[in-house]
CSV table of C-alpha atoms and ligand atoms in Angstrom, one decimal:
chain,number,residue,atom,x,y,z
A,75,MET,CA,-82.9,-85.3,-168.4
A,76,ALA,CA,-85.6,-88.6,-168.4
A,77,ASP,CA,-87.9,-89.0,-165.5
A,78,THR,CA,-86.8,-91.9,-164.3
A,79,THR,CA,-87.7,-91.5,-160.3
A,80,PRO,CA,-87.4,-94.7,-159.0
A,81,ASN,CA,-89.7,-96.6,-157.2
A,82,HIS,CA,-87.8,-98.0,-154.4
A,83,LEU,CA,-87.0,-94.8,-152.8
A,84,SER,CA,-90.9,-93.9,-151.9
A,85,ALA,CA,-90.2,-92.1,-148.7
A,86,LEU,CA,-88.7,-89.3,-150.0
A,87,PRO,CA,-88.5,-86.1,-148.5
A,88,ASP,CA,-90.9,-83.3,-149.8
A,89,THR,CA,-89.0,-80.5,-150.1
A,90,PRO,CA,-85.0,-80.5,-151.1
A,91,PHE,CA,-82.1,-81.4,-148.5
A,92,PRO,CA,-80.3,-78.4,-146.5
A,93,PRO,CA,-78.6,-76.5,-149.2
A,94,THR,CA,-74.6,-76.3,-149.0
A,95,GLU,CA,-72.0,-74.0,-150.6
A,96,LYS,CA,-72.0,-74.6,-154.0
A,97,LYS,CA,-68.0,-74.8,-154.0
A,98,LEU,CA,-66.9,-77.1,-151.2
A,99,GLY,CA,-63.4,-76.5,-152.3
A,100,LEU,CA,-60.5,-79.5,-151.4
A,101,TYR,CA,-62.8,-82.3,-150.0
A,102,PRO,CA,-60.7,-85.0,-148.3
A,103,VAL,CA,-62.1,-88.3,-147.1
A,104,VAL,CA,-60.5,-90.2,-144.2
A,105,ASP,CA,-60.6,-92.7,-141.6
A,106,THR,CA,-59.5,-91.3,-138.5
A,107,LEU,CA,-60.0,-88.5,-135.8
A,108,SER,CA,-56.2,-87.6,-136.0
A,109,TRP,CA,-56.6,-87.1,-139.6
A,110,ILE,CA,-59.5,-84.9,-139.4
A,111,GLU,CA,-57.7,-82.5,-136.6
A,112,ARG,CA,-54.4,-82.6,-138.6
A,113,LEU,CA,-56.3,-81.5,-142.3
A,114,LEU,CA,-58.9,-78.3,-140.1
A,115,ASN,CA,-55.4,-77.4,-138.7
A,116,ALA,CA,-54.5,-77.3,-142.0
A,117,GLY,CA,-57.2,-74.8,-143.6
A,118,VAL,CA,-59.8,-77.7,-144.9
A,119,THR,CA,-63.2,-76.5,-144.0
A,120,THR,CA,-65.2,-79.4,-146.1
A,121,ILE,CA,-63.9,-83.1,-144.8
A,122,GLN,CA,-65.7,-86.5,-144.3
A,123,LEU,CA,-65.4,-89.0,-141.7
A,124,ARG,CA,-64.9,-92.7,-143.9
A,125,ILE,CA,-64.9,-95.8,-141.9
A,126,LYS,CA,-66.1,-98.8,-143.5
A,127,ASP,CA,-68.0,-101.8,-142.0
A,128,GLN,CA,-67.8,-101.3,-138.0
A,129,PRO,CA,-70.8,-101.9,-135.9
A,130,ASP,CA,-72.4,-98.5,-134.9
A,131,ILE,CA,-71.2,-99.2,-131.1
A,132,GLU,CA,-67.9,-99.6,-132.2
A,133,VAL,CA,-67.6,-96.0,-134.3
A,134,GLU,CA,-70.2,-93.9,-131.9
A,135,ASP,CA,-67.2,-92.7,-129.8
A,136,ILE,CA,-65.1,-91.5,-132.8
A,137,ILE,CA,-67.8,-89.8,-135.2
A,138,GLN,CA,-69.3,-88.3,-131.6
A,139,GLN,CA,-65.9,-86.4,-131.0
A,140,ALA,CA,-65.2,-85.8,-135.2
A,141,ILE,CA,-68.6,-84.0,-135.5
A,142,GLU,CA,-67.9,-81.8,-131.9
A,143,LEU,CA,-64.5,-81.1,-134.1
A,144,GLY,CA,-66.3,-80.2,-137.2
A,145,LYS,CA,-68.2,-77.7,-135.5
A,146,ARG,CA,-65.1,-76.2,-133.0
A,147,PHE,CA,-63.4,-75.1,-136.7
A,148,ASN,CA,-66.7,-74.6,-138.1
A,149,ALA,CA,-66.3,-77.2,-140.9
A,150,ARG,CA,-68.6,-79.1,-143.0
A,151,LEU,CA,-67.8,-82.3,-141.8
A,152,PHE,CA,-69.6,-84.9,-143.9
A,153,ILE,CA,-70.1,-88.7,-142.7
A,154,ASN,CA,-70.1,-91.5,-144.8
A,155,ASP,CA,-72.5,-94.2,-143.9
A,156,TYR,CA,-73.3,-93.8,-140.3
A,157,TRP,CA,-76.4,-92.1,-141.3
A,158,ARG,CA,-78.3,-92.8,-137.9
A,159,LEU,CA,-75.3,-91.9,-135.6
A,160,ALA,CA,-74.9,-88.7,-137.8
A,161,VAL,CA,-78.2,-88.2,-136.9
A,162,LYS,CA,-77.9,-88.5,-133.2
A,163,HIS,CA,-75.1,-86.4,-133.2
A,164,GLN,CA,-76.4,-83.6,-135.3
A,165,ALA,CA,-73.5,-83.3,-137.9
A,166,TYR,CA,-73.2,-81.3,-140.2
A,167,GLY,CA,-74.1,-83.9,-143.2
A,168,VAL,CA,-74.0,-87.3,-144.2
A,169,HIS,CA,-72.3,-88.9,-147.6
A,170,LEU,CA,-74.7,-91.6,-148.9
A,171,GLY,CA,-73.9,-94.1,-152.1
A,172,GLN,CA,-76.6,-95.9,-153.9
A,173,GLU,CA,-76.8,-98.8,-151.8
A,174,ASP,CA,-77.0,-96.8,-148.7
A,175,LEU,CA,-80.2,-95.1,-150.1
A,176,LEU,CA,-82.0,-98.2,-150.7
A,177,THR,CA,-82.0,-98.8,-146.6
A,178,ALA,CA,-81.1,-95.2,-145.3
A,179,ASP,CA,-84.0,-93.2,-143.8
A,180,LEU,CA,-84.3,-90.3,-145.9
A,181,ARG,CA,-87.2,-88.7,-144.3
A,182,ALA,CA,-85.2,-88.9,-140.7
A,183,ILE,CA,-82.0,-87.7,-142.0
A,184,HIS,CA,-83.8,-84.3,-144.0
A,185,GLN,CA,-85.8,-83.6,-140.8
A,186,ALA,CA,-82.6,-83.4,-138.9
A,187,GLY,CA,-81.8,-80.7,-140.8
A,188,LEU,CA,-78.6,-82.7,-142.1
A,189,ARG,CA,-77.1,-81.7,-145.5
A,190,LEU,CA,-76.6,-85.2,-148.0
A,191,GLY,CA,-74.3,-85.9,-150.4
A,192,VAL,CA,-75.0,-88.6,-152.9
A,193,SER,CA,-72.7,-90.9,-155.1
A,194,THR,CA,-73.0,-91.7,-158.6
A,195,HIS,CA,-71.9,-93.5,-161.4
A,196,ASP,CA,-73.7,-93.3,-164.5
A,197,ASP,CA,-76.8,-91.5,-165.9
A,198,GLN,CA,-79.1,-93.7,-164.5
A,199,GLU,CA,-77.9,-93.1,-161.0
A,200,LEU,CA,-77.1,-89.5,-161.8
A,201,ALA,CA,-81.2,-89.6,-162.3
A,202,LEU,CA,-81.7,-91.3,-159.2
A,203,ALA,CA,-79.6,-89.1,-157.4
A,204,VAL,CA,-81.5,-86.0,-158.9
A,205,ALA,CA,-84.7,-87.3,-157.6
A,206,VAL,CA,-83.6,-87.2,-154.0
A,207,ARG,CA,-82.7,-83.7,-154.4
A,208,PRO,CA,-79.6,-84.1,-152.2
A,209,SER,CA,-77.5,-80.7,-151.1
A,210,TYR,CA,-74.7,-81.8,-153.6
A,211,ILE,CA,-73.8,-85.0,-156.3
A,212,ALA,CA,-70.7,-86.6,-156.3
A,213,LEU,CA,-69.4,-88.2,-159.6
A,214,GLY,CA,-66.7,-91.2,-159.9
A,215,HIS,CA,-64.9,-92.7,-159.9
A,216,ILE,CA,-63.0,-90.2,-162.3
A,217,PHE,CA,-59.4,-92.4,-162.8
A,218,PRO,CA,-58.7,-96.0,-161.7
A,219,THR,CA,-58.4,-95.8,-157.6
A,220,GLN,CA,-56.3,-98.3,-154.8
A,221,THR,CA,-58.4,-97.1,-152.2
A,222,LYS,CA,-62.0,-98.9,-152.7
A,223,ASP,CA,-62.7,-101.9,-155.1
A,224,MET,CA,-65.0,-100.3,-158.0
A,225,PRO,CA,-67.3,-102.5,-159.8
A,226,SER,CA,-67.6,-100.0,-162.8
A,227,ALA,CA,-65.0,-98.8,-165.1
A,228,PRO,CA,-63.9,-94.9,-164.3
A,229,GLN,CA,-66.0,-92.7,-166.1
A,230,GLY,CA,-62.6,-90.6,-167.5
A,231,LEU,CA,-63.0,-87.0,-168.0
A,232,VAL,CA,-65.5,-86.9,-171.0
A,233,GLU,CA,-68.0,-88.2,-169.1
A,234,LEU,CA,-67.3,-86.1,-165.9
A,235,LYS,CA,-67.5,-82.9,-168.2
A,236,ARG,CA,-70.8,-84.3,-169.8
A,237,HIS,CA,-72.5,-85.6,-166.5
A,238,VAL,CA,-71.4,-82.3,-164.7
A,239,ALA,CA,-73.3,-80.2,-167.6
A,240,THR,CA,-76.7,-82.1,-166.7
A,241,ILE,CA,-76.9,-80.9,-163.2
A,242,PRO,CA,-75.9,-76.9,-163.0
A,243,ASP,CA,-77.8,-76.2,-159.9
A,244,TYR,CA,-76.3,-78.4,-157.9
A,245,PRO,CA,-72.8,-78.4,-156.3
A,246,THR,CA,-70.9,-80.9,-157.7
A,247,VAL,CA,-67.7,-83.2,-156.2
A,248,ALA,CA,-65.8,-85.3,-158.3
A,249,ILE,CA,-63.8,-88.2,-156.7
A,250,GLY,CA,-61.4,-91.2,-157.5
A,251,GLY,CA,-58.0,-91.3,-158.6
A,252,ILE,CA,-57.2,-87.4,-158.8
A,253,SER,CA,-53.9,-87.0,-158.0
A,254,ILE,CA,-52.1,-83.3,-157.8
A,255,ASP,CA,-51.6,-83.5,-161.3
A,256,ARG,CA,-55.0,-84.1,-162.5
A,257,VAL,CA,-56.2,-81.4,-160.7
A,258,PRO,CA,-56.4,-79.3,-163.4
A,259,GLU,CA,-57.9,-81.3,-166.0
A,260,VAL,CA,-60.7,-82.2,-163.4
A,261,LEU,CA,-61.1,-78.7,-162.7
A,262,ALA,CA,-61.2,-77.7,-166.2
A,263,CYS,CA,-64.6,-80.0,-166.7
A,264,GLY,CA,-66.4,-77.8,-164.8
A,265,VAL,CA,-66.6,-79.4,-161.4
A,266,ASP,CA,-67.5,-77.2,-158.7
A,267,SER,CA,-65.2,-79.7,-155.8
A,268,ILE,CA,-62.5,-82.2,-155.9
A,269,ALA,CA,-62.5,-85.1,-153.0
A,270,VAL,CA,-59.3,-87.2,-152.4
A,271,VAL,CA,-58.2,-89.8,-150.3
A,272,SER,CA,-54.6,-91.2,-151.0
A,273,ALA,CA,-53.2,-87.7,-152.4
A,274,ILE,CA,-53.2,-86.6,-149.2
A,275,THR,CA,-53.2,-89.5,-147.1
A,276,LYS,CA,-50.4,-91.6,-149.2
A,277,ALA,CA,-48.5,-88.6,-150.1
A,278,GLN,CA,-44.7,-88.0,-148.7
A,279,ASP,CA,-45.6,-84.5,-147.3
A,280,TRP,CA,-49.2,-84.4,-146.4
A,281,ARG,CA,-48.7,-80.7,-145.0
A,282,GLN,CA,-46.8,-80.1,-148.6
A,283,ALA,CA,-49.9,-81.8,-150.7
A,284,THR,CA,-52.7,-80.4,-148.8
A,285,ALA,CA,-51.5,-76.7,-149.7
A,286,GLU,CA,-51.0,-77.6,-153.1
A,287,LEU,CA,-54.3,-79.2,-153.2
A,288,LEU,CA,-56.1,-75.8,-151.6
A,289,ARG,CA,-53.7,-73.9,-153.6
A,290,LEU,CA,-55.1,-75.1,-156.8
A,291,ILE,CA,-58.9,-75.7,-155.9
A,292,GLU,CA,-59.4,-72.7,-153.8
A,293,HIS,CA,-57.2,-70.4,-154.6
A,294,GLU,CA,-56.4,-70.2,-158.4
A,295,GLU,CA,-58.8,-68.3,-160.7
A,296,ARG,CA,-61.0,-70.7,-162.9
B,339,LIG,C1,-67.4,-87.2,-151.7
B,339,LIG,C2,-67.5,-89.2,-151.8
B,339,LIG,N1,-67.4,-89.6,-153.1
B,339,LIG,C3,-68.3,-91.1,-153.0
B,339,LIG,C4,-68.3,-91.7,-152.0
B,339,LIG,C5,-68.5,-93.0,-151.9
B,339,LIG,O1,-69.8,-93.7,-151.8
B,339,LIG,P1,-69.9,-94.7,-151.7
B,339,LIG,O2,-70.4,-95.3,-152.8
B,339,LIG,O3,-71.2,-95.2,-150.5
B,339,LIG,O4,-69.3,-95.9,-151.0
B,339,LIG,P2,-68.3,-95.8,-149.6
B,339,LIG,O5,-67.2,-94.5,-149.5
B,339,LIG,O6,-69.5,-96.1,-148.8
B,339,LIG,O7,-67.3,-97.1,-149.7
B,339,LIG,C6,-67.5,-91.3,-150.6
B,339,LIG,N2,-68.0,-92.0,-149.8
B,339,LIG,N3,-67.1,-89.6,-150.7
B,340,TZP,C1,-64.3,-93.5,-151.6
B,340,TZP,C2,-64.1,-93.6,-152.8
B,340,TZP,N1,-65.4,-93.6,-153.7
B,340,TZP,C3,-65.5,-93.6,-154.8
B,340,TZP,S1,-63.8,-93.2,-155.6
B,340,TZP,C4,-63.3,-93.7,-153.6
B,340,TZP,C5,-62.0,-93.1,-153.4
B,340,TZP,C6,-61.1,-92.6,-153.8
B,340,TZP,O1,-60.0,-92.7,-153.4
B,340,TZP,P1,-58.2,-91.9,-153.9
B,340,TZP,O2,-58.4,-90.8,-153.7
B,340,TZP,O3,-57.5,-92.2,-153.2
B,340,TZP,O4,-58.8,-92.9,-155.5
B,341,MG,MG1,-71.5,-95.9,-148.7
């Protein structure tokens, strides 16, 4: 990959972020404590709390409780965006997008021993993510999604496969528009893990959907 180490990420840690599992498995992304509790009880071991655009003071309690819950279940709980609170309450990890990378104190996150996941949408963002040496790299959005407004087009399966092949040493996570039916073709691209929102939270029967996703992603031979 071409060396496109960005000059706006000057305060990078000297060593990589702490490792996480190569295969994180099913990775639900949810916005409430009750979803986290339900899904941990249903056997999910990697999960993200994604609350958008609230002042820190409004979300500190829920983030702290989510981190405690994650620890009680020995799960890998990533906090989206709120890296200061994740550091303060010693989360397992933090998830940051490209814009978040411009403002977050990556050294502080690293110094506190938190894992880091980074979003990417294209080759340039992938190069920037690799420069950060995070714990995992997310690739998306793969298909159209109703959950988040996306300025770019979905990358699709061909790009997903190509991107995954360029970063064989990183745990990879596919996200965006991944329904249960699409899981096999996404896994066939070589990606290690799959993150979903609506496949679980909008399912008619979330328990059944979660069980099926766990079976397809974590239990099926690949
Ligand atoms: C696993 C995973 N992948 C991508 C994202 C998106 O992060 P970001 O681009 O910062 O957008 P927001 O989620 O903050 O709106 C994610 N959260 N998780
Ligand atoms: C948070 C996020 N980042 C990229 S796509 C997405 C939303 C994925 O939600 P869904 O699985 O419902 O398409
Ligand atoms: Mg973000």
